[in-house]
Amino acid sequence: MVKKRTCIFISGYGSNLKYLINNSRNQNFPIKISLVVCNNKNAKGILHAKKNSIPCLIINTNKRNFENKILNELKRYKISLICLAGYMKIISKKFINTYGKTIINIHPSLLPKFKGLNTFKRILKNKEKKTGCTVHFVNEKLDAGTNIIQKSFFINKNDNEKILKNKTQNLEYKAFSEAIIKIFRYN
Ligand code: GRF
């Protein structure tokens, strides 16, 4: 199987990145992680790239033309899939159109509920019975592209933000890889 050359965008811990790296070692997993893009030079996630000898582009998003710089690297590394894994920067419409290939994102709620930030706080405030995570295609609207996969769990009355985050992230690690397998199943 020819693996799709994939770039993972991160901003923080990179725990999703870590799981994707591990799963991509399996020869039946459809992607090879060829590049990591990070917009935070202090992000812990950079270490996962380093440890696994994956090139990592650290980008300053305050600079003009930063998206062009990323686009050039994507071309150089022949990237055909982007996975946003905790990338805390909105991708511009121009970037999406210029790149022209698949971009997917993981979000810690059952979209279309709770788009945007501070999801766990809002989920608790809203007294939701269930929550979970969504992997979806990225379009120019925030957290709004077609869903690929959702995984959910029931919220216990003692669950706080931290517990919700842990439970959600444990589902994310499975959901991200399952979503990737799903989109390449017939290719
Ligand atoms: C994940 O919970 C994801 O849903 C959100 O950002 C978080 C990233 O965590 N978009 P990590 O950097 O993968 O540990």
Coordinates of C-alpha atoms in Angstrom, one line a residue, residues 38-160:
C38 CA 3.5 23.9 14.9
N39 CA 2.7 27.6 15.6
N40 CA 4.0 27.6 19.1
K41 CA 7.8 27.3 19.6
N42 CA 7.3 26.1 23.2
A43 CA 4.8 23.3 22.4
K44 CA 5.5 20.0 24.0
G45 CA 4.2 18.2 20.9
I46 CA 7.3 19.2 19.0
L47 CA 9.2 16.6 21.0
H48 CA 7.0 13.8 19.5
A49 CA 8.1 14.9 16.1
K50 CA 11.8 15.2 17.1
K51 CA 11.8 11.8 18.9
N52 CA 10.5 10.2 15.7
S53 CA 12.7 12.1 13.3
I54 CA 9.8 13.8 11.6
P55 CA 10.6 17.2 10.2
C56 CA 8.8 20.0 12.1
L57 CA 8.1 23.5 10.7
I58 CA 7.7 26.0 13.6
I59 CA 5.8 28.9 12.3
N60 CA 5.3 32.4 13.6
T61 CA 1.7 33.2 12.7
N62 CA 2.2 36.9 13.5
K63 CA 4.3 37.2 10.4
R64 CA 2.7 38.2 7.1
N65 CA 2.8 35.4 4.5
F66 CA 3.1 32.7 7.1
E67 CA 0.5 30.6 5.3
N68 CA 2.5 30.8 2.1
K69 CA 5.5 29.5 3.9
I70 CA 3.4 26.5 5.1
L71 CA 2.0 26.0 1.6
N72 CA 5.6 25.8 0.2
E73 CA 6.6 23.2 2.7
L74 CA 3.5 21.1 2.0
K75 CA 4.4 21.1 -1.6
R76 CA 8.1 20.3 -0.9
Y77 CA 7.0 17.3 1.2
K78 CA 4.3 16.2 -1.3
I79 CA 1.6 16.3 1.4
S80 CA -1.8 15.1 0.4
L81 CA -3.6 15.1 3.7
I82 CA -3.6 17.6 6.6
C83 CA -4.8 16.7 10.1
L84 CA -5.5 19.5 12.4
A85 CA -4.8 18.1 15.9
G86 CA -5.2 20.9 18.4
Y87 CA -4.0 23.6 16.0
M88 CA -5.2 26.8 17.6
K89 CA -5.3 29.0 14.6
I90 CA -8.1 29.4 12.1
I91 CA -7.1 28.3 8.6
S92 CA -7.9 30.9 6.0
K93 CA -10.2 30.3 3.0
K94 CA -7.3 31.2 0.7
F95 CA -5.1 28.5 2.3
I96 CA -7.9 25.9 1.9
N97 CA -8.4 26.8 -1.7
T98 CA -4.7 27.0 -2.6
Y99 CA -3.9 23.7 -0.9
G100 CA -6.9 22.1 -2.6
K101 CA -6.5 18.7 -0.9
T102 CA -8.1 17.1 2.1
I103 CA -7.9 18.8 5.5
I104 CA -9.5 17.2 8.6
N105 CA -9.9 18.4 12.1
I106 CA -10.6 16.9 15.5
H107 CA -13.0 18.7 17.9
P108 CA -13.8 17.9 21.5
S109 CA -17.6 18.0 21.2
L110 CA -20.5 16.4 19.3
L111 CA -20.6 18.9 16.5
P112 CA -22.7 20.8 15.5
K113 CA -23.0 21.4 19.3
F114 CA -20.3 23.5 21.0
K115 CA -18.2 24.8 18.1
G116 CA -15.2 26.9 19.1
L117 CA -13.3 27.2 22.4
N118 CA -14.0 26.4 26.1
T119 CA -16.2 23.4 25.1
F120 CA -16.1 21.5 28.4
K121 CA -17.1 24.5 30.4
R122 CA -20.0 25.2 28.1
I123 CA -21.0 21.5 28.0
L124 CA -21.3 21.4 31.8
K125 CA -23.1 24.7 32.0
N126 CA -25.6 23.4 29.5
K127 CA -26.2 20.3 31.6
E128 CA -25.6 18.0 28.6
K129 CA -26.3 14.3 29.1
K130 CA -23.8 13.1 26.5
T131 CA -20.7 14.4 24.9
G132 CA -17.8 13.2 22.9
C133 CA -15.6 14.1 19.9
T134 CA -15.9 14.7 16.2
V135 CA -13.5 14.3 13.3
H136 CA -14.7 16.3 10.3
F137 CA -13.6 17.7 7.0
V138 CA -12.5 21.3 7.2
N139 CA -14.2 24.0 5.1
E140 CA -14.0 27.8 5.5
K141 CA -16.5 27.9 8.4
L142 CA -15.3 27.2 11.9
D143 CA -15.9 23.5 13.0
A144 CA -18.5 23.2 10.3
G145 CA -17.4 20.7 7.6
T146 CA -19.0 17.3 7.0
N147 CA -18.5 14.9 9.9
I148 CA -16.5 11.7 9.3
I149 CA -16.8 10.1 12.7
Q150 CA -18.2 10.9 16.1
K151 CA -17.7 9.0 19.4
S152 CA -19.7 9.7 22.5
F153 CA -20.1 8.9 26.2
F154 CA -22.6 9.7 28.9
I155 CA -21.6 12.4 31.4
N156 CA -21.7 11.4 35.1
K157 CA -22.9 13.9 37.6
N158 CA -19.5 14.1 39.2
D159 CA -17.6 14.9 36.0
N160 CA -15.8 18.2 36.0

